[in-house]
mmCIF file of C-alpha atoms in Angstrom:
data_model
loop_
_atom_site.group_PDB
_atom_site.id
_atom_site.type_symbol
_atom_site.label_atom_id
_atom_site.label_comp_id
_atom_site.label_asym_id
_atom_site.label_seq_id
_atom_site.Cartn_x
_atom_site.Cartn_y
_atom_site.Cartn_z
ATOM 1 C CA MET A 1 -26.559 -19.867 23.289
ATOM 2 C CA ALA A 2 -28.238 -16.758 24.554
ATOM 3 C CA THR A 3 -29.720 -14.177 22.198
ATOM 4 C CA ILE A 4 -31.063 -10.822 22.615
ATOM 5 C CA THR A 5 -34.785 -10.495 22.165
ATOM 6 C CA ASN A 6 -35.255 -6.609 21.663
ATOM 7 C CA LYS A 7 -37.896 -5.992 19.108
ATOM 8 C CA PRO A 8 -36.658 -3.831 16.216
ATOM 9 C CA ALA A 9 -37.153 -0.153 17.107
ATOM 10 C CA ALA A 10 -37.331 2.979 15.226
ATOM 11 C CA VAL A 11 -33.972 4.745 16.230
ATOM 12 C CA PRO A 12 -33.755 8.532 16.212
ATOM 13 C CA GLY A 13 -31.783 9.702 13.202
ATOM 14 C CA ASN A 14 -31.909 6.316 11.296
ATOM 15 C CA VAL A 15 -34.172 7.488 8.471
ATOM 16 C CA PRO A 16 -33.407 7.555 4.636
ATOM 17 C CA SER A 17 -31.280 10.340 3.439
ATOM 18 C CA ALA A 18 -28.474 10.980 0.890
ATOM 19 C CA LEU A 19 -24.946 10.439 1.408
ATOM 20 C CA PRO A 20 -23.050 13.441 3.127
ATOM 21 C CA ALA A 21 -22.760 16.557 1.221
ATOM 22 C CA ASP A 22 -19.444 17.555 -0.270
ATOM 23 C CA ALA A 23 -18.598 19.555 2.893
ATOM 24 C CA GLY A 24 -17.652 16.302 4.588
ATOM 25 C CA LEU A 25 -15.112 15.239 1.717
ATOM 26 C CA LYS A 26 -12.385 17.470 2.771
ATOM 27 C CA GLN A 27 -12.536 16.157 6.275
ATOM 28 C CA VAL A 28 -12.288 12.720 4.997
ATOM 29 C CA GLY A 29 -9.658 13.461 2.573
ATOM 30 C CA ASN A 30 -7.410 14.690 5.373
ATOM 31 C CA LEU A 31 -7.817 11.390 7.333
ATOM 32 C CA LYS A 32 -4.943 8.945 7.722
ATOM 33 C CA VAL A 33 -6.430 5.591 7.700
ATOM 34 C CA LEU A 34 -4.921 2.216 8.491
ATOM 35 C CA VAL A 35 -6.643 -0.890 6.999
ATOM 36 C CA PHE A 36 -5.478 -3.848 9.095
ATOM 37 C CA ASP A 37 -5.612 -6.750 6.779
ATOM 38 C CA ASN A 38 -6.455 -10.009 8.201
ATOM 39 C CA TYR A 39 -5.505 -11.992 4.998
ATOM 40 C CA ASP A 40 -9.154 -11.625 3.628
ATOM 41 C CA SER A 41 -10.198 -11.301 0.020
ATOM 42 C CA PHE A 42 -12.745 -8.636 1.086
ATOM 43 C CA THR A 43 -10.022 -6.328 2.476
ATOM 44 C CA TYR A 44 -9.532 -4.590 -0.964
ATOM 45 C CA ASN A 45 -13.222 -4.229 -1.319
ATOM 46 C CA LEU A 46 -13.120 -2.249 1.875
ATOM 47 C CA VAL A 47 -10.198 -0.227 0.635
ATOM 48 C CA HIS A 48 -11.947 0.399 -2.770
ATOM 49 C CA ALA A 49 -15.060 1.655 -0.643
ATOM 50 C CA LEU A 50 -13.026 4.011 1.418
ATOM 51 C CA LYS A 51 -11.243 5.512 -1.379
ATOM 52 C CA GLU A 52 -14.750 6.002 -3.248
ATOM 53 C CA LEU A 53 -15.737 7.932 -0.163
ATOM 54 C CA GLY A 54 -12.812 10.348 -0.530
ATOM 55 C CA VAL A 55 -10.137 8.701 1.719
ATOM 56 C CA LYS A 56 -6.622 9.538 0.077
ATOM 57 C CA ASN A 57 -4.164 8.617 2.802
ATOM 58 C CA LEU A 58 -4.730 4.988 3.329
ATOM 59 C CA ASP A 59 -2.271 2.130 4.170
ATOM 60 C CA VAL A 60 -2.944 -1.536 4.073
ATOM 61 C CA VAL A 61 -0.753 -3.666 6.396
ATOM 62 C CA ARG A 62 -1.162 -7.429 6.886
ATOM 63 C CA ASN A 63 -1.796 -8.607 10.449
ATOM 64 C CA ASP A 64 1.620 -10.140 10.894
ATOM 65 C CA LYS A 65 3.625 -7.337 9.328
ATOM 66 C CA LEU A 66 2.790 -4.303 11.399
ATOM 67 C CA ASN A 67 5.114 -2.617 13.849
ATOM 68 C CA LEU A 68 2.570 -1.557 16.509
ATOM 69 C CA ASP A 69 4.533 1.711 17.158
ATOM 70 C CA GLU A 70 3.906 2.715 13.521
ATOM 71 C CA ALA A 71 -0.006 2.578 13.905
ATOM 72 C CA ALA A 72 0.335 5.757 16.199
ATOM 73 C CA VAL A 73 0.204 8.049 13.128
ATOM 74 C CA TYR A 74 -3.156 6.963 11.908
ATOM 75 C CA ASP A 75 -6.486 8.829 12.619
ATOM 76 C CA LYS A 76 -8.722 5.848 12.142
ATOM 77 C CA ILE A 77 -8.155 2.054 11.974
ATOM 78 C CA VAL A 78 -10.209 -0.541 10.161
ATOM 79 C CA LEU A 79 -9.993 -4.158 11.392
ATOM 80 C CA SER A 80 -10.724 -6.211 8.288
ATOM 81 C CA PRO A 81 -12.651 -9.522 8.005
ATOM 82 C CA GLY A 82 -10.597 -12.703 7.928
ATOM 83 C CA PRO A 83 -10.532 -16.491 8.418
ATOM 84 C CA GLY A 84 -10.450 -18.163 11.824
ATOM 85 C CA VAL A 85 -10.645 -16.484 15.178
ATOM 86 C CA PRO A 86 -8.957 -13.245 16.493
ATOM 87 C CA SER A 87 -6.366 -15.162 18.478
ATOM 88 C CA GLU A 88 -5.079 -16.582 15.278
ATOM 89 C CA ALA A 89 -4.816 -13.317 13.479
ATOM 90 C CA GLY A 90 -1.313 -12.084 14.110
ATOM 91 C CA LEU A 91 -1.284 -8.917 15.903
ATOM 92 C CA LEU A 92 -4.962 -8.219 15.869
ATOM 93 C CA LEU A 93 -5.596 -8.407 19.534
ATOM 94 C CA PRO A 94 -2.388 -6.734 20.601
ATOM 95 C CA LEU A 95 -3.236 -3.725 18.216
ATOM 96 C CA ILE A 96 -6.660 -3.311 19.918
ATOM 97 C CA HIS A 97 -5.121 -3.607 23.405
ATOM 98 C CA ARG A 98 -2.586 -0.917 22.441
ATOM 99 C CA TYR A 99 -4.785 1.612 20.572
ATOM 100 C CA ALA A 100 -8.520 1.043 21.909
ATOM 101 C CA PRO A 101 -7.983 3.941 24.428
ATOM 102 C CA THR A 102 -6.897 6.507 21.877
ATOM 103 C CA LYS A 103 -8.059 5.589 18.298
ATOM 104 C CA ASP A 104 -11.326 5.502 16.266
ATOM 105 C CA ILE A 105 -11.525 1.741 15.356
ATOM 106 C CA LEU A 106 -14.022 0.008 13.160
ATOM 107 C CA GLY A 107 -14.104 -3.818 13.350
ATOM 108 C CA VAL A 108 -15.579 -5.752 10.407
ATOM 109 C CA CYS A 109 -16.723 -9.420 10.927
ATOM 110 C CA LEU A 110 -13.424 -10.879 12.506
ATOM 111 C CA GLY A 111 -12.508 -7.416 13.431
ATOM 112 C CA HIS A 112 -15.857 -6.985 15.181
ATOM 113 C CA GLN A 113 -15.319 -10.185 16.962
ATOM 114 C CA ALA A 114 -11.943 -9.201 17.999
ATOM 115 C CA LEU A 115 -13.117 -5.987 19.637
ATOM 116 C CA GLY A 116 -15.396 -8.069 21.680
ATOM 117 C CA GLU A 117 -12.825 -10.652 22.634
ATOM 118 C CA ALA A 118 -10.269 -7.983 23.557
ATOM 119 C CA PHE A 119 -12.623 -6.774 26.270
ATOM 120 C CA GLY A 120 -13.677 -10.227 27.540
ATOM 121 C CA ALA A 121 -16.582 -11.241 25.340
ATOM 122 C CA THR A 122 -16.845 -14.863 24.114
ATOM 123 C CA LEU A 123 -17.434 -16.133 20.626
ATOM 124 C CA VAL A 124 -19.939 -18.614 19.663
ATOM 125 C CA ASN A 125 -19.616 -21.033 16.473
ATOM 126 C CA LEU A 126 -22.706 -21.137 14.510
ATOM 127 C CA GLY A 127 -24.086 -24.460 13.431
ATOM 128 C CA ASP A 128 -24.830 -22.997 10.023
ATOM 129 C CA VAL A 129 -22.298 -20.914 8.052
ATOM 130 C CA HIS A 130 -23.571 -17.695 6.879
ATOM 131 C CA HIS A 131 -21.672 -17.162 3.605
ATOM 132 C CA GLY A 132 -22.828 -14.814 0.939
ATOM 133 C CA LEU A 133 -26.321 -14.308 2.611
ATOM 134 C CA SER A 134 -28.419 -11.335 2.210
ATOM 135 C CA GLU A 135 -30.244 -10.877 5.520
ATOM 136 C CA SER A 136 -32.061 -8.221 7.679
ATOM 137 C CA VAL A 137 -30.665 -6.533 10.698
ATOM 138 C CA HIS A 138 -32.662 -4.381 13.146
ATOM 139 C CA THR A 139 -31.394 -1.484 14.952
ATOM 140 C CA VAL A 140 -32.159 -1.663 18.701
ATOM 141 C CA ALA A 141 -30.261 1.392 20.036
ATOM 142 C CA TYR A 142 -28.858 4.541 18.503
ATOM 143 C CA ASP A 143 -25.656 4.060 16.614
ATOM 144 C CA PRO A 144 -24.166 6.977 14.464
ATOM 145 C CA LEU A 145 -23.069 4.606 12.049
ATOM 146 C CA PHE A 146 -26.581 3.990 10.961
ATOM 147 C CA ALA A 147 -27.437 7.596 10.646
ATOM 148 C CA GLY A 148 -29.608 7.996 7.571
ATOM 149 C CA LEU A 149 -30.715 4.335 7.552
ATOM 150 C CA PRO A 150 -34.178 2.817 8.213
ATOM 151 C CA ALA A 151 -34.699 0.899 11.455
ATOM 152 C CA SER A 152 -34.258 -2.395 9.476
ATOM 153 C CA PHE A 153 -31.969 -2.872 6.488
ATOM 154 C CA GLU A 154 -30.349 -5.613 4.357
ATOM 155 C CA VAL A 155 -26.723 -6.618 5.037
ATOM 156 C CA GLY A 156 -24.190 -9.226 3.378
ATOM 157 C CA ARG A 157 -22.998 -11.849 5.908
ATOM 158 C CA TYR A 158 -20.059 -14.161 5.559
ATOM 159 C CA HIS A 159 -19.212 -15.827 8.841
ATOM 160 C CA SER A 160 -19.404 -18.773 11.191
ATOM 161 C CA TRP A 161 -18.713 -17.004 14.504
ATOM 162 C CA ILE A 162 -20.674 -14.401 16.499
ATOM 163 C CA VAL A 163 -20.021 -12.536 19.624
ATOM 164 C CA ALA A 164 -22.108 -13.984 22.287
ATOM 165 C CA ALA A 165 -24.943 -12.061 23.843
ATOM 166 C CA GLU A 166 -24.514 -13.902 27.194
ATOM 167 C CA GLY A 167 -21.774 -12.310 29.103
ATOM 168 C CA LEU A 168 -21.134 -9.391 26.883
ATOM 169 C CA PRO A 169 -19.063 -6.933 28.812
ATOM 170 C CA ASP A 170 -20.996 -3.904 29.996
ATOM 171 C CA CYS A 171 -18.719 -1.535 28.315
ATOM 172 C CA PHE A 172 -20.415 -2.453 25.039
ATOM 173 C CA GLU A 173 -23.853 -1.509 23.811
ATOM 174 C CA VAL A 174 -25.694 -3.723 21.253
ATOM 175 C CA THR A 175 -27.041 -1.533 18.424
ATOM 176 C CA SER A 176 -28.450 -3.993 16.021
ATOM 177 C CA LEU A 177 -29.661 -7.760 15.880
ATOM 178 C CA ASP A 178 -30.642 -10.134 13.144
ATOM 179 C CA ASP A 179 -33.970 -11.986 13.089
ATOM 180 C CA GLU A 180 -32.737 -14.510 15.692
ATOM 181 C CA GLY A 181 -31.504 -12.056 18.223
ATOM 182 C CA GLN A 182 -27.926 -12.393 17.387
ATOM 183 C CA ILE A 183 -25.556 -9.423 17.777
ATOM 184 C CA MET A 184 -24.971 -7.832 14.386
ATOM 185 C CA SER A 185 -23.282 -4.563 15.710
ATOM 186 C CA MET A 186 -22.127 -2.880 18.853
ATOM 187 C CA ARG A 187 -20.210 0.205 20.108
ATOM 188 C CA HIS A 188 -18.066 0.821 23.129
ATOM 189 C CA LYS A 189 -19.829 3.115 25.721
ATOM 190 C CA THR A 190 -16.863 5.373 26.238
ATOM 191 C CA LEU A 191 -14.282 4.634 23.640
ATOM 192 C CA ARG A 192 -14.355 5.314 19.923
ATOM 193 C CA LEU A 193 -14.744 1.629 19.005
ATOM 194 C CA HIS A 194 -17.571 0.219 16.665
ATOM 195 C CA GLY A 195 -18.082 -3.396 15.464
ATOM 196 C CA VAL A 196 -20.251 -4.791 12.615
ATOM 197 C CA GLN A 197 -20.552 -8.476 12.120
ATOM 198 C CA PHE A 198 -21.839 -8.026 8.581
ATOM 199 C CA HIS A 199 -19.878 -6.741 5.627
ATOM 200 C CA PRO A 200 -20.653 -2.908 4.725
ATOM 201 C CA GLU A 201 -18.357 -3.238 1.677
ATOM 202 C CA SER A 202 -20.273 -6.090 0.197
ATOM 203 C CA VAL A 203 -22.727 -5.662 -2.819
ATOM 204 C CA LEU A 204 -25.258 -7.513 -0.443
ATOM 205 C CA THR A 205 -25.143 -4.470 1.880
ATOM 206 C CA PRO A 206 -26.862 -1.549 -0.187
ATOM 207 C CA ASP A 207 -26.277 0.886 2.412
ATOM 208 C CA GLY A 208 -22.772 -0.005 3.161
ATOM 209 C CA LEU A 209 -21.298 3.159 1.730
ATOM 210 C CA ARG A 210 -23.519 5.143 4.016
ATOM 211 C CA ILE A 211 -22.334 3.195 7.000
ATOM 212 C CA LEU A 212 -18.640 3.599 6.202
ATOM 213 C CA SER A 213 -19.220 7.285 5.341
ATOM 214 C CA ASN A 214 -20.857 7.795 8.699
ATOM 215 C CA TRP A 215 -17.818 6.267 10.370
ATOM 216 C CA LEU A 216 -15.315 8.317 8.522
ATOM 217 C CA LEU A 217 -17.222 11.458 9.468
ATOM 218 C CA LEU A 218 -17.330 10.764 13.194
ATOM 219 C CA ASN A 219 -14.946 13.130 14.930
ATOM 220 C CA ASP A 220 -15.879 12.862 18.708
#
């Protein structure tokens, strides 16, 4: 299994600061957000976090209950964590294929893996399951999700699969790694797609609200 060995770098803009000022709350409150639920207990932690950040117009739809046409009305889509692999998660991959060109999508854990797989990345099963672990990740490229964060920060991990570094499609840029050089986040170079292997909604991710807030405030 290949890993990426970039050393942690100080990334422009990734320095400590407060959460966005109230000026951004109106923008967030006007968003229509779909949380695509992959039958995971963390889904409602994500929902709670998004509502805490000011999202008022939010729907939660399970991965085998969505009419793909109905997703067209949403400004942003969150792909939740979940068990198994993306191909087993109902309409997860079809949703990505349909809306990746036009929607702002954040993939969390399984959702992150699905973004990679939808564009041709492969997944690797880890020998050791990362479940409820607090570990460090290190930014290696600029990512607007991490604006206001230090170059290294703690996150909560709950997974047994990762997106393989070997053969990662060129359309993705890796933006953070763990201590072993495994991909912890990535973003598409031309589309509005972001994936995080860790759980920003977990209490083990102290900067999780900042990460979710940064994503909600992205508008380009």
